[in-house]
Amino acid sequence: MDYELVIIGAGPAGLTAGLYAARAEIKTVILEKISPGGQVLNTDWVDNYPGFPEGLSGFDLVDKMRAHAERFGVEIRSAEVSSLAGRDTGFELALAGEKVTTGAVILATGAHPRPLGVEGEAEFIGRGVSYCATCDGPFYKNATLAVVGGGDSAVEEAIYLTRFADRVYIIHRRDKFRAVEFIAKRALDNDKITPVWDTVVEKIAGREQVEAVHLKNVKTGEPSVLEVNGVFSFVGLIPDSELVVDLADRDDIGFVLTDEDMRTRTPGLFVAGDVRHKLLRQISTAVGDGATAAFAAQHYLENLLAR
Ligand code: NAP
């Protein structure tokens, strides 16, 4: 076997699992297709991770997590996993031009933004349509922007975008934000933010760049057009769980079902972080999942190797 444990994904869940596994002297690799950090890298400021009372940037937090895991000797490799299959004992993963074998796997692949699914969205990606305020916000100095959604991401990122834009409309399909009260209040108190309640986006329009969003009030059916320079969409997450389609049960959106010890129905396959079906998706809960998954994997491997 090449490794005792392979962790797929180097966000907070994967990095924490790596730290715990390496500290328990399990031969571990974390495979990450882009760079360590996951979705936290798209977060400008993290205000609710314990131990950092002043808050810190998403980049700084994951950099500390990476350094911490590496201090205990975990290997982090840049590699995309194209398939994961169970063997008699353990698992085989296919990477580009290479097969890797392991006794146990922790899937910590996270989730990606759900597309809005309206006309013009795909056409204007990179030309006014974005899913990452920290990446693209600075391009919109003195602009007028539309943010779509009403959850924590939409409301927090709308507040962040007011650093650059003169006006940020939050277009939400209901008349109350889903975001936690504290974040919602900060947005409602911000005089650069205008909520547009009970409204959905039907079309994103423009020539070279986004110039307008076509809206519809869901209560009255009344259409309207709002002139904007950009559209930032935050309408939820799609889990990156395709690798375990045949190995684990998933809910109707695709989040993976586990028991409370992060086990799936396949012995030796554990799942941690945002890709898992759970109540609360936070950095702190991802970290907890990662620690639990590593500990459960350690027990699994001890039994496997004692056979
Ligand atoms: P979310 O909580 O699932 O919210 C998605 C929002 O988009 C909801 O308001 C939903 O409306 C709306 N929506 C969904 N589909 C839509 C559509 N087709 N058209 C228009 N609107 C649509 O997603 P999220 O905000 O990305 O957050 C994901 C997870 O990360 C959550 O668990 C969240 O708590 C967590 N998170 C936490 C923080 C933090 O703690 N600081 C920051 C960011 C994210 P309805 O409300 O009507 O369903």
GROMACS .gro file of C-alpha atoms and ligand atoms in nm:
model
  355
    1MET     CA    1   0.000   0.000   0.000
    2ASP     CA    2   0.133   0.346  -0.091
    3TYR     CA    3  -0.032   0.517   0.206
    4GLU     CA    4  -0.229   0.421   0.513
    5LEU     CA    5  -0.462   0.719   0.467
    6VAL     CA    6  -0.543   0.940   0.171
    7ILE     CA    7  -0.736   1.263   0.238
    8ILE     CA    8  -0.898   1.418  -0.067
    9GLY     CA    9  -0.927   1.796  -0.033
   10ALA     CA   10  -0.717   2.048   0.162
   11GLY     CA   11  -0.977   2.282   0.305
   12PRO     CA   12  -1.020   2.316   0.683
   13ALA     CA   13  -1.169   1.964   0.714
   14GLY     CA   14  -0.891   1.796   0.512
   15LEU     CA   15  -0.609   1.994   0.674
   16THR     CA   16  -0.739   1.916   1.023
   17ALA     CA   17  -0.778   1.547   0.938
   18GLY     CA   18  -0.420   1.558   0.803
   19LEU     CA   19  -0.289   1.720   1.120
   20TYR     CA   20  -0.455   1.459   1.345
   21ALA     CA   21  -0.354   1.165   1.126
   22ALA     CA   22   0.008   1.276   1.089
   23ARG     CA   23   0.032   1.344   1.461
   24ALA     CA   24  -0.090   0.986   1.520
   25GLU     CA   25   0.195   0.875   1.291
   26ILE     CA   26  -0.033   0.742   1.018
   27LYS     CA   27   0.131   0.756   0.675
   28THR     CA   28  -0.093   1.020   0.519
   29VAL     CA   29  -0.117   1.227   0.205
   30ILE     CA   30  -0.359   1.510   0.134
   31LEU     CA   31  -0.445   1.541  -0.235
   32GLU     CA   32  -0.565   1.883  -0.347
   33LYS     CA   33  -0.653   1.973  -0.703
   34ILE     CA   34  -0.606   2.350  -0.680
   35SER     CA   35  -0.425   2.485  -0.374
   36PRO     CA   36  -0.482   2.431  -0.001
   37GLY     CA   37  -0.765   2.635   0.144
   38GLY     CA   38  -1.093   2.543  -0.018
   39GLN     CA   39  -1.381   2.788  -0.006
   40VAL     CA   40  -1.228   2.980   0.285
   41LEU     CA   41  -0.990   3.132   0.030
   42ASN     CA   42  -1.294   3.308  -0.117
   43THR     CA   43  -1.377   3.459   0.221
   44ASP     CA   44  -1.232   3.800   0.283
   45TRP     CA   45  -1.262   3.805   0.661
   46VAL     CA   46  -1.334   3.525   0.908
   47ASP     CA   47  -1.502   3.662   1.217
   48ASN     CA   48  -1.639   3.353   1.388
   49TYR     CA   49  -1.352   3.109   1.417
   50PRO     CA   50  -1.264   3.067   1.786
   51GLY     CA   51  -0.923   3.180   1.904
   52PHE     CA   52  -0.899   3.484   1.678
   53PRO     CA   53  -1.098   3.754   1.861
   54GLU     CA   54  -1.003   4.025   1.611
   55GLY     CA   55  -1.088   3.799   1.315
   56LEU     CA   56  -0.841   3.720   1.036
   57SER     CA   57  -0.842   3.684   0.660
   58GLY     CA   58  -0.953   3.353   0.508
   59PHE     CA   59  -0.612   3.330   0.341
   60ASP     CA   60  -0.423   3.372   0.671
   61LEU     CA   61  -0.639   3.117   0.850
   62VAL     CA   62  -0.588   2.839   0.595
   63ASP     CA   63  -0.220   2.924   0.566
   64LYS     CA   64  -0.186   2.868   0.940
   65MET     CA   65  -0.385   2.543   0.911
   66ARG     CA   66  -0.159   2.421   0.629
   67ALA     CA   67   0.159   2.510   0.820
   68HIS     CA   68   0.022   2.340   1.132
   69ALA     CA   69  -0.055   2.014   0.946
   70GLU     CA   70   0.285   2.023   0.772
   71ARG     CA   71   0.460   2.071   1.106
   72PHE     CA   72   0.346   1.719   1.196
   73GLY     CA   73   0.480   1.584   0.868
   74VAL     CA   74   0.171   1.548   0.652
   75GLU     CA   75   0.243   1.538   0.279
   76ILE     CA   76   0.027   1.772   0.068
   77ARG     CA   77   0.028   1.693  -0.302
   78SER     CA   78  -0.121   1.886  -0.588
   79ALA     CA   79  -0.323   1.623  -0.773
   80GLU     CA   80  -0.675   1.573  -0.903
   81VAL     CA   81  -0.838   1.241  -0.819
   82SER     CA   82  -1.039   1.110  -1.115
   83SER     CA   83  -1.171   0.791  -0.956
   84LEU     CA   84  -1.190   0.612  -0.626
   85ALA     CA   85  -1.258   0.237  -0.605
   86GLY     CA   86  -1.275  -0.013  -0.322
   87ARG     CA   87  -1.040  -0.314  -0.334
   88ASP     CA   88  -1.037  -0.633  -0.123
   89THR     CA   89  -0.840  -0.439   0.134
   90GLY     CA   90  -0.843  -0.062   0.110
   91PHE     CA   91  -0.889   0.162  -0.193
   92GLU     CA   92  -0.731   0.256  -0.524
   93LEU     CA   93  -0.734   0.614  -0.650
   94ALA     CA   94  -0.661   0.723  -1.005
   95LEU     CA   95  -0.462   1.045  -1.044
   96ALA     CA   96  -0.332   1.181  -1.373
   97GLY     CA   97  -0.106   0.902  -1.504
   98GLU     CA   98  -0.079   0.730  -1.167
   99LYS     CA   99  -0.262   0.490  -0.934
  100VAL     CA  100  -0.237   0.527  -0.556
  101THR     CA  101  -0.337   0.259  -0.304
  102THR     CA  102  -0.438   0.324   0.054
  103GLY     CA  103  -0.598   0.155   0.353
  104ALA     CA  104  -0.851   0.430   0.424
  105VAL     CA  105  -0.985   0.747   0.263
  106ILE     CA  106  -1.128   1.070   0.401
  107LEU     CA  107  -1.328   1.263   0.143
  108ALA     CA  108  -1.310   1.635   0.227
  109THR     CA  109  -1.378   1.780  -0.116
  110GLY     CA  110  -1.622   2.050  -0.005
  111ALA     CA  111  -1.872   2.216  -0.232
  112HIS     CA  112  -1.889   2.472  -0.511
  113PRO     CA  113  -2.134   2.754  -0.584
  114ARG     CA  114  -2.473   2.656  -0.723
  115PRO     CA  115  -2.534   2.827  -1.058
  116LEU     CA  116  -2.831   3.060  -1.069
  117GLY     CA  117  -2.948   2.893  -1.389
  118VAL     CA  118  -3.074   3.197  -1.580
  119GLU     CA  119  -3.025   3.324  -1.933
  120GLY     CA  120  -2.698   3.516  -1.973
  121GLU     CA  121  -2.531   3.369  -1.662
  122ALA     CA  122  -2.287   3.133  -1.836
  123GLU     CA  123  -2.226   3.383  -2.118
  124PHE     CA  124  -2.113   3.660  -1.880
  125ILE     CA  125  -1.894   3.461  -1.639
  126GLY     CA  126  -1.575   3.665  -1.610
  127ARG     CA  127  -1.746   3.959  -1.783
  128GLY     CA  128  -1.962   4.073  -1.494
  129VAL     CA  129  -2.093   3.748  -1.346
  130SER     CA  130  -1.896   3.624  -1.045
  131TYR     CA  131  -1.926   3.381  -0.755
  132CYS     CA  132  -1.635   3.525  -0.554
  133ALA     CA  133  -1.643   3.873  -0.405
  134THR     CA  134  -1.287   3.861  -0.270
  135CYS     CA  135  -1.156   3.759  -0.613
  136ASP     CA  136  -1.351   4.007  -0.826
  137GLY     CA  137  -1.481   4.279  -0.592
  138PRO     CA  138  -1.181   4.513  -0.643
  139PHE     CA  139  -1.270   4.537  -1.017
  140TYR     CA  140  -1.593   4.717  -0.927
  141LYS     CA  141  -1.482   5.052  -0.783
  142ASN     CA  142  -1.778   5.298  -0.774
  143ALA     CA  143  -1.992   5.042  -0.954
  144THR     CA  144  -2.353   4.937  -0.909
  145LEU     CA  145  -2.382   4.567  -0.831
  146ALA     CA  146  -2.648   4.303  -0.784
  147VAL     CA  147  -2.593   4.028  -0.528
  148VAL     CA  148  -2.832   3.735  -0.561
  149GLY     CA  149  -2.934   3.522  -0.261
  150GLY     CA  150  -3.028   3.574   0.102
  151GLY     CA  151  -2.803   3.335   0.299
  152ASP     CA  152  -2.488   3.410   0.501
  153SER     CA  153  -2.272   3.414   0.188
  154ALA     CA  154  -2.488   3.660  -0.009
  155VAL     CA  155  -2.533   3.901   0.279
  156GLU     CA  156  -2.173   3.889   0.405
  157GLU     CA  157  -2.028   3.926   0.056
  158ALA     CA  158  -2.267   4.214  -0.021
  159ILE     CA  159  -2.131   4.396   0.284
  160TYR     CA  160  -1.776   4.330   0.163
  161LEU     CA  161  -1.858   4.460  -0.186
  162THR     CA  162  -1.963   4.798  -0.042
  163ARG     CA  163  -1.590   4.864   0.007
  164PHE     CA  164  -1.570   4.908  -0.369
  165ALA     CA  165  -1.916   4.961  -0.513
  166ASP     CA  166  -2.132   5.270  -0.458
  167ARG     CA  167  -2.455   5.067  -0.454
  168VAL     CA  168  -2.519   4.699  -0.389
  169TYR     CA  169  -2.867   4.558  -0.448
  170ILE     CA  170  -2.938   4.227  -0.274
  171ILE     CA  171  -3.197   4.046  -0.479
  172HIS     CA  172  -3.371   3.787  -0.265
  173ARG     CA  173  -3.669   3.569  -0.350
  174ARG     CA  174  -3.832   3.614  -0.007
  175ASP     CA  175  -3.893   3.914   0.221
  176LYS     CA  176  -3.649   3.809   0.492
  177PHE     CA  177  -3.285   3.704   0.478
  178ARG     CA  178  -3.189   3.347   0.564
  179ALA     CA  179  -2.856   3.481   0.697
  180VAL     CA  180  -2.811   3.491   1.075
  181GLU     CA  181  -2.966   3.795   1.243
  182PHE     CA  182  -2.633   3.958   1.328
  183ILE     CA  183  -2.512   3.956   0.965
  184ALA     CA  184  -2.855   4.050   0.827
  185LYS     CA  185  -2.874   4.353   1.057
  186ARG     CA  186  -2.531   4.475   0.945
  187ALA     CA  187  -2.649   4.465   0.584
  188LEU     CA  188  -2.980   4.637   0.658
  189ASP     CA  189  -2.793   4.911   0.849
  190ASN     CA  190  -2.550   4.968   0.560
  191ASP     CA  191  -2.665   5.267   0.354
  192LYS     CA  192  -2.489   5.139   0.039
  193ILE     CA  193  -2.705   4.824   0.042
  194THR     CA  194  -3.059   4.812  -0.096
  195PRO     CA  195  -3.251   4.487  -0.051
  196VAL     CA  196  -3.488   4.396  -0.332
  197TRP     CA  197  -3.736   4.160  -0.166
  198ASP     CA  198  -3.961   3.892  -0.319
  199THR     CA  199  -3.769   3.912  -0.643
  200VAL     CA  200  -3.590   3.670  -0.873
  201VAL     CA  201  -3.345   3.729  -1.155
  202GLU     CA  202  -3.480   3.609  -1.489
  203LYS     CA  203  -3.203   3.720  -1.722
  204ILE     CA  204  -2.858   3.878  -1.716
  205ALA     CA  205  -2.808   4.112  -2.010
  206GLY     CA  206  -2.538   4.323  -2.170
  207ARG     CA  207  -2.312   4.358  -2.471
  208GLU     CA  208  -1.940   4.304  -2.386
  209GLN     CA  209  -2.002   4.323  -2.012
  210VAL     CA  210  -2.306   4.284  -1.787
  211GLU     CA  211  -2.526   4.593  -1.812
  212ALA     CA  212  -2.853   4.490  -1.649
  213VAL     CA  213  -3.052   4.224  -1.469
  214HIS     CA  214  -3.409   4.149  -1.566
  215LEU     CA  215  -3.615   4.086  -1.255
  216LYS     CA  216  -3.958   3.958  -1.160
  217ASN     CA  217  -4.147   4.021  -0.838
  218VAL     CA  218  -4.267   3.677  -0.729
  219LYS     CA  219  -4.571   3.815  -0.545
  220THR     CA  220  -4.707   4.055  -0.809
  221GLY     CA  221  -4.548   3.903  -1.121
  222GLU     CA  222  -4.431   4.253  -1.215
  223PRO     CA  223  -4.115   4.258  -1.431
  224SER     CA  224  -3.842   4.523  -1.396
  225VAL     CA  225  -3.493   4.596  -1.523
  226LEU     CA  226  -3.208   4.705  -1.297
  227GLU     CA  227  -2.897   4.856  -1.452
  228VAL     CA  228  -2.586   4.704  -1.291
  229ASN     CA  229  -2.218   4.661  -1.375
  230GLY     CA  230  -2.189   4.316  -1.221
  231VAL     CA  231  -2.382   4.026  -1.068
  232PHE     CA  232  -2.249   3.826  -0.774
  233SER     CA  233  -2.449   3.509  -0.718
  234PHE     CA  234  -2.458   3.322  -0.385
  235VAL     CA  235  -2.755   3.088  -0.404
  236GLY     CA  236  -2.618   2.789  -0.217
  237LEU     CA  237  -2.373   2.509  -0.266
  238ILE     CA  238  -2.340   2.192  -0.470
  239PRO     CA  239  -2.138   1.921  -0.294
  240ASP     CA  240  -1.835   1.774  -0.471
  241SER     CA  241  -1.930   1.415  -0.396
  242GLU     CA  242  -1.916   1.242  -0.739
  243LEU     CA  243  -1.612   1.034  -0.640
  244VAL     CA  244  -1.819   0.837  -0.389
  245VAL     CA  245  -2.142   0.793  -0.584
  246ASP     CA  246  -2.104   0.413  -0.573
  247LEU     CA  247  -1.951   0.392  -0.228
  248ALA     CA  248  -2.168   0.612  -0.005
  249ASP     CA  249  -2.529   0.720   0.037
  250ARG     CA  250  -2.612   1.080  -0.050
  251ASP     CA  251  -2.911   1.307   0.014
  252ASP     CA  252  -3.120   1.443  -0.272
  253ILE     CA  253  -2.880   1.736  -0.329
  254GLY     CA  254  -2.572   1.510  -0.320
  255PHE     CA  255  -2.438   1.577   0.032
  256VAL     CA  256  -2.290   1.253   0.169
  257LEU     CA  257  -2.466   1.076   0.455
  258THR     CA  258  -2.242   0.962   0.740
  259ASP     CA  259  -2.287   0.849   1.096
  260GLU     CA  260  -2.170   1.079   1.376
  261ASP     CA  261  -1.817   0.937   1.348
  262MET     CA  262  -1.798   1.039   0.978
  263ARG     CA  263  -1.828   0.678   0.857
  264THR     CA  264  -2.005   0.598   0.531
  265ARG     CA  265  -2.161   0.265   0.438
  266THR     CA  266  -1.823   0.157   0.291
  267PRO     CA  267  -1.580   0.050   0.567
  268GLY     CA  268  -1.267   0.265   0.554
  269LEU     CA  269  -1.432   0.555   0.369
  270PHE     CA  270  -1.495   0.862   0.586
  271VAL     CA  271  -1.636   1.202   0.487
  272ALA     CA  272  -1.572   1.541   0.650
  273GLY     CA  273  -1.661   1.906   0.600
  274ASP     CA  274  -1.900   2.084   0.365
  275VAL     CA  275  -1.947   1.780   0.138
  276ARG     CA  276  -2.121   1.600   0.426
  277HIS     CA  277  -2.493   1.616   0.500
  278LYS     CA  278  -2.521   1.821   0.821
  279LEU     CA  279  -2.695   2.107   0.995
  280LEU     CA  280  -2.424   2.372   1.000
  281ARG     CA  281  -2.154   2.442   0.744
  282GLN     CA  282  -1.885   2.649   0.916
  283ILE     CA  283  -1.507   2.638   0.936
  284SER     CA  284  -1.542   2.530   1.299
  285THR     CA  285  -1.770   2.236   1.210
  286ALA     CA  286  -1.541   2.135   0.922
  287VAL     CA  287  -1.250   2.127   1.166
  288GLY     CA  288  -1.453   1.910   1.405
  289ASP     CA  289  -1.547   1.673   1.124
  290GLY     CA  290  -1.184   1.647   1.014
  291ALA     CA  291  -1.060   1.559   1.364
  292THR     CA  292  -1.336   1.300   1.412
  293ALA     CA  293  -1.279   1.144   1.069
  294ALA     CA  294  -0.904   1.111   1.132
  295PHE     CA  295  -0.965   0.950   1.470
  296ALA     CA  296  -1.223   0.710   1.327
  297ALA     CA  297  -0.986   0.628   1.039
  298GLN     CA  298  -0.706   0.560   1.289
  299HIS     CA  299  -0.925   0.304   1.469
  300TYR     CA  300  -1.029   0.150   1.140
  301LEU     CA  301  -0.665   0.114   1.030
  302GLU     CA  302  -0.558  -0.033   1.363
  303ASN     CA  303  -0.818  -0.309   1.321
  304LEU     CA  304  -0.730  -0.357   0.955
  305LEU     CA  305  -0.357  -0.388   1.016
  306ALA     CA  306  -0.407  -0.616   1.320
  307ARG     CA  307  -0.584  -0.873   1.102
  308NAP     P1  308  -2.756   2.896   0.172
  308NAP     O1  309  -2.749   2.917   0.319
  308NAP     O2  310  -2.806   2.767   0.120
  308NAP     O3  311  -2.844   3.014   0.112
  308NAP     C1  312  -2.876   3.019  -0.023
  308NAP     C2  313  -2.964   3.139  -0.048
  308NAP     O4  314  -2.991   3.148  -0.186
  308NAP     C3  315  -3.098   3.131   0.026
  308NAP     O5  316  -3.132   3.256   0.078
  308NAP     C4  317  -3.195   3.088  -0.086
  308NAP     O6  318  -3.323   3.142  -0.071
  308NAP     C5  319  -3.131   3.149  -0.209
  308NAP     N1  320  -3.157   3.072  -0.329
  308NAP     C6  321  -3.138   2.940  -0.350
  308NAP     N2  322  -3.168   2.906  -0.477
  308NAP     C7  323  -3.207   3.020  -0.538
  308NAP     C8  324  -3.249   3.050  -0.669
  308NAP     N3  325  -3.258   2.957  -0.765
  308NAP     N4  326  -3.282   3.179  -0.697
  308NAP     C9  327  -3.271   3.273  -0.602
  308NAP     N5  328  -3.232   3.252  -0.477
  308NAP    C10  329  -3.200   3.125  -0.444
  308NAP     O7  330  -2.612   2.916   0.102
  308NAP     P2  331  -2.486   3.008   0.139
  308NAP     O8  332  -2.529   3.142   0.183
  308NAP     O9  333  -2.394   2.993   0.026
  308NAP    O10  334  -2.425   2.934   0.264
  308NAP    C11  335  -2.382   2.796   0.253
  308NAP    C12  336  -2.342   2.747   0.391
  308NAP    O11  337  -2.224   2.813   0.437
  308NAP    C13  338  -2.451   2.776   0.495
  308NAP    O12  339  -2.454   2.668   0.584
  308NAP    C14  340  -2.401   2.902   0.563
  308NAP    O13  341  -2.449   2.917   0.695
  308NAP    C15  342  -2.250   2.881   0.560
  308NAP     N6  343  -2.180   3.010   0.563
  308NAP    C16  344  -2.148   3.063   0.685
  308NAP    C17  345  -2.085   3.185   0.693
  308NAP    C18  346  -2.052   3.241   0.828
  308NAP    O14  347  -2.077   3.177   0.929
  308NAP     N7  348  -1.996   3.359   0.840
  308NAP    C19  349  -2.053   3.256   0.577
  308NAP    C20  350  -2.088   3.201   0.454
  308NAP    C21  351  -2.154   3.078   0.449
  308NAP     P3  352  -3.422   3.095   0.048
  308NAP    O15  353  -3.373   3.163   0.171
  308NAP    O16  354  -3.555   3.142   0.001
  308NAP    O17  355  -3.412   2.945   0.051
   0.00000   0.00000   0.00000
